[in-house]
Tab-separated table of C-alpha atoms in Angstrom:
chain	number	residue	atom	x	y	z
G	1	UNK	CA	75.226	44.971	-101.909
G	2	UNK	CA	73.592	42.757	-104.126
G	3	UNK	CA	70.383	42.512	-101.916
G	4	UNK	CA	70.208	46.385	-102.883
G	5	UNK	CA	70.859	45.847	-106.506
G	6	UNK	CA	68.305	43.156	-107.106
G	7	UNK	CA	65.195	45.481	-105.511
G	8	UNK	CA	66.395	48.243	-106.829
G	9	UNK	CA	66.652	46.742	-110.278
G	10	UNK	CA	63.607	44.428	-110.271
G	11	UNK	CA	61.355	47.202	-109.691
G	12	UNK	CA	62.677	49.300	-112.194
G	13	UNK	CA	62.975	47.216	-115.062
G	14	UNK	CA	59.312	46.088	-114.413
G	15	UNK	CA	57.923	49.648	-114.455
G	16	UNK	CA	59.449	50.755	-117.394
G	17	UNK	CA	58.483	47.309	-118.969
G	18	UNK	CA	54.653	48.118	-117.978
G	19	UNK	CA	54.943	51.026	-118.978
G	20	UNK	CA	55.675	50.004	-123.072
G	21	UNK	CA	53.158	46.621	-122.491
G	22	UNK	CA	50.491	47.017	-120.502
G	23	UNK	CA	48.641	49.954	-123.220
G	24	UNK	CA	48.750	46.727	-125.675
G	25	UNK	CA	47.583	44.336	-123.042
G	26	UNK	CA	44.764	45.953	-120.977
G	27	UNK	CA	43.311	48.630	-123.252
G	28	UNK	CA	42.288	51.568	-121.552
G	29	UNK	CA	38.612	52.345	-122.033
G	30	UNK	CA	39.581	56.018	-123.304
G	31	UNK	CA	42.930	57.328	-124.608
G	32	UNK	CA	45.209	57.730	-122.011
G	33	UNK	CA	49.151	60.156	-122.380
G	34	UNK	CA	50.268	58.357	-119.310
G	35	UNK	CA	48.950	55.513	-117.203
G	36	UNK	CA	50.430	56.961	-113.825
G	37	UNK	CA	48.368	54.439	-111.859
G	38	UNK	CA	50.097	51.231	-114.281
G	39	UNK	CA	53.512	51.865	-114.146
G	40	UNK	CA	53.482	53.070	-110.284
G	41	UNK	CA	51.775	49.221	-109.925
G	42	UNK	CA	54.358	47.921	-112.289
G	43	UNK	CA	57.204	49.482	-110.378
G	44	UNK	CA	55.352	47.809	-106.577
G	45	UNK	CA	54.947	44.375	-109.089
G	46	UNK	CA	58.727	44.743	-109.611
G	47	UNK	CA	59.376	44.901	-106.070
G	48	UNK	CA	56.915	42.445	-104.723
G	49	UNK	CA	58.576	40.233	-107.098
G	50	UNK	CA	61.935	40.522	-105.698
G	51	UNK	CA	61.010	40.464	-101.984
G	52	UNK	CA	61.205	36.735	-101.429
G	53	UNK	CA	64.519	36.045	-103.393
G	54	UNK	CA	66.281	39.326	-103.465
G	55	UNK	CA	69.179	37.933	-101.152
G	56	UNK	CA	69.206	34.406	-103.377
G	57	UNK	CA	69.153	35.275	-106.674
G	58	UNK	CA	71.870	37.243	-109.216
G	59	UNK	CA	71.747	40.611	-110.732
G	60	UNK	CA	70.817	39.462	-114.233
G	61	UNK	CA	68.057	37.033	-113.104
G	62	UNK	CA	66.650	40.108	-111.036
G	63	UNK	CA	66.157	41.830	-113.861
G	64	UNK	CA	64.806	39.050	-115.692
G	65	UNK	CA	62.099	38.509	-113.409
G	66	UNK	CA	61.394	42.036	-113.299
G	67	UNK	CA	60.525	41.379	-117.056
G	68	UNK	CA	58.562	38.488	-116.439
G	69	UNK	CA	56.920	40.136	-113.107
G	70	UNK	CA	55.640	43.021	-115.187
G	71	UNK	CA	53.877	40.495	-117.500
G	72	UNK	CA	52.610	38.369	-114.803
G	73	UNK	CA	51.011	41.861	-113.901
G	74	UNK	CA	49.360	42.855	-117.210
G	75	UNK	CA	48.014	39.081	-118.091
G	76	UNK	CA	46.534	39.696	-114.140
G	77	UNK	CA	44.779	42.611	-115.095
G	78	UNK	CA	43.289	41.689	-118.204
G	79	UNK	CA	42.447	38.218	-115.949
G	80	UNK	CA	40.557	40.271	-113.627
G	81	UNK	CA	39.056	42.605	-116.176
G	82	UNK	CA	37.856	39.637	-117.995
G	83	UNK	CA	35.872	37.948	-114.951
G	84	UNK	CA	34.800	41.964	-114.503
G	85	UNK	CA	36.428	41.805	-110.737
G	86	UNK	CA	36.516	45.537	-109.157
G	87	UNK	CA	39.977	45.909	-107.907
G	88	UNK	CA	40.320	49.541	-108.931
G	89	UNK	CA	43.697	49.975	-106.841
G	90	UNK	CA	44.942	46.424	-108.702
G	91	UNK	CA	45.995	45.015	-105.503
G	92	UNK	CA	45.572	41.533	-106.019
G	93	UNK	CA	47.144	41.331	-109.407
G	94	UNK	CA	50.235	43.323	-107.382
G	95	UNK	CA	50.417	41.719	-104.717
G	96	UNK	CA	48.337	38.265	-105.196
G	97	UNK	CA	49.630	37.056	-108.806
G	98	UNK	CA	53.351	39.046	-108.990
G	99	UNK	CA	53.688	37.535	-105.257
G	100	UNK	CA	52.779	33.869	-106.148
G	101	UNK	CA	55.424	34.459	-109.244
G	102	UNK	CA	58.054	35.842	-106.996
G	103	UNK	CA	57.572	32.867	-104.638
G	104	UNK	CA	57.741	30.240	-108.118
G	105	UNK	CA	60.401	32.199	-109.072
G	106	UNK	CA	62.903	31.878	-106.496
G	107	UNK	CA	62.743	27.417	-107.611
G	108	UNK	CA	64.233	28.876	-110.920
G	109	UNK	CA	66.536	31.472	-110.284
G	110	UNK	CA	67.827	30.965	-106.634
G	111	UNK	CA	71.814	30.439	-107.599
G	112	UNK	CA	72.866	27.864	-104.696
G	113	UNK	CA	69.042	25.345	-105.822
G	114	UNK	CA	67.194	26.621	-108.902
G	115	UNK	CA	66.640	25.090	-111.726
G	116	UNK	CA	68.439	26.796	-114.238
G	117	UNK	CA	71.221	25.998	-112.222
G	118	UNK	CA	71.114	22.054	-112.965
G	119	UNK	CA	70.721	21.432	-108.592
G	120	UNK	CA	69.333	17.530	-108.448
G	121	UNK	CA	66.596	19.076	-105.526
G	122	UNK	CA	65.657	21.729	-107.331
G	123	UNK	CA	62.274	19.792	-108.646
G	124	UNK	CA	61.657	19.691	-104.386
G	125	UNK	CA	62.122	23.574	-104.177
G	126	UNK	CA	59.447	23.902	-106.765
G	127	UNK	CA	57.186	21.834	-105.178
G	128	UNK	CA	57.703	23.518	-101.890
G	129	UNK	CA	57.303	27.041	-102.896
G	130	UNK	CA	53.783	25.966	-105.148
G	131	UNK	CA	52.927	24.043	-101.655
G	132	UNK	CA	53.600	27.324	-100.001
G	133	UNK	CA	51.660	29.623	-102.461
G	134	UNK	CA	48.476	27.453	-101.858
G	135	UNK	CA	49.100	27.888	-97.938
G	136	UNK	CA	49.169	31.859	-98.262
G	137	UNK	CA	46.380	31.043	-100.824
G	138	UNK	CA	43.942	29.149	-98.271
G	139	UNK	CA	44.964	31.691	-95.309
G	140	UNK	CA	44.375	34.821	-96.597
G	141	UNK	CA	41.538	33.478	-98.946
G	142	UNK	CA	40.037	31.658	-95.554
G	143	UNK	CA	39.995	34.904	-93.618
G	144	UNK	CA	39.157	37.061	-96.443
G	145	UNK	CA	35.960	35.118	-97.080
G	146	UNK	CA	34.986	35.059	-92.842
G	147	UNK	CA	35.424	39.280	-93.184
G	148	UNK	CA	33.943	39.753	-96.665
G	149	UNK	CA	30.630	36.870	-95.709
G	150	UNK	CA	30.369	38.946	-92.390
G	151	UNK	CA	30.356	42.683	-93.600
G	152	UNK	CA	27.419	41.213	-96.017
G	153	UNK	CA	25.592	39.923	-93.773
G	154	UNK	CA	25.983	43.256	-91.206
G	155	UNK	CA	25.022	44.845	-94.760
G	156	UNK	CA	28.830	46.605	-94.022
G	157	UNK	CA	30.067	45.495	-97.753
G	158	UNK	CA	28.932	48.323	-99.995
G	159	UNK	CA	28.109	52.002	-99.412
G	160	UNK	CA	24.782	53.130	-100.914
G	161	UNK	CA	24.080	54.177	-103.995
G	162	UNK	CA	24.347	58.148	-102.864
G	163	UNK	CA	27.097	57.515	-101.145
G	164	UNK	CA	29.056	55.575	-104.017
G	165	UNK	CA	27.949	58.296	-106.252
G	166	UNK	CA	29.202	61.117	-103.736
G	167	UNK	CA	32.232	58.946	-102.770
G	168	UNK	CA	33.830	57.027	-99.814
G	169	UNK	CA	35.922	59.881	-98.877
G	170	UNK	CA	32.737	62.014	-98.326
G	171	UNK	CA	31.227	59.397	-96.699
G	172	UNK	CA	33.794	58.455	-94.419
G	173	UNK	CA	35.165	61.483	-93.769
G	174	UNK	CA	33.042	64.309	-94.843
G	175	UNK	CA	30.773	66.749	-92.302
G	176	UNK	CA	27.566	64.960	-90.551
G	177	UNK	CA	24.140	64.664	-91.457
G	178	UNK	CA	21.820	66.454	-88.960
């Protein structure tokens, strides 16, 4: 029951959150009635937050971290805007930055170790889930960089100018030359 509370709450609270914040956070480059694309990322931020302590932590800390997940994800993508990284689907600051916060998260929150719950190991729990977010960190960065240095090099990495002009989907997908 409360598994299904917490990422069903999380998620919400987040998107509605990034829905009021994010327009004063990452200005969009023209007036926009409805950033579809930032509270559908706020609402996967919400649950990506969630997914690693949803059985662990209580119904009001969900929805505090669904708060606090939906800022993590507009400071991300005003981060990446600032160091002018393309992620035009915002993947990374979904699932990269609200992930590593759901992971730190879980040393605060979780009821039976956290922190806010006065447990003597709870300094350990921290120090374990930061240990862990550098693992998935190294990993996925490691392999990342092997497929990213090798599409480069096979001259794989970026369409064409036409072709980015015309679009991936035509490119991909779209009739054949003759």
């Amino acid at each position: 029951e409360k598994i299904i509370m917490n990422t069903i709450i999380c998620p919400s609270i987040c998107g509605i959150v990034t829905f009021f914040i994010k327009p004063h956070i990452v200005p969009a480059p023209m007036p926009v009635r409805f950033d579809f694309q930032g509270i559908t990322n706020g609402i996967l931020a919400g649950l990506v937050t969630i997914t690693a302590g949803c059985d662990i932590v209580e119904t009001w800390a969900a929805f505090l971290m669904g708060i606090l997940g939906s800022i993590v994800y507009c400071l991300s993508c005003r981060l990446m805007d600032a160091m002018q990284i393309d992620d035009p689907l915002e993947a990374s600051q979904v699932h990269g930055f609200c992930g590593i916060w759901g992971c730190v998260a879980i040393a605060f929150f979780s009821k039976d170790l956290g922190i806010f719950y006065g447990h003597e190991k709870s300094g350990e729990l921290l120090g374990k889930q930061l240990l862990g977010c550098l693992c998935i960190i190294a990993w996925s960065g490691g392999f990342s960089f092997i497929f990213f240095f090798l599409a480069h090099k096979m001259n794989k990495f970026r369409l064409s100018d036409k072709d980015e002009l015309i679009g991936g989907d035509l490119h991909y997908f779209g009739p054949l030359e003759c």
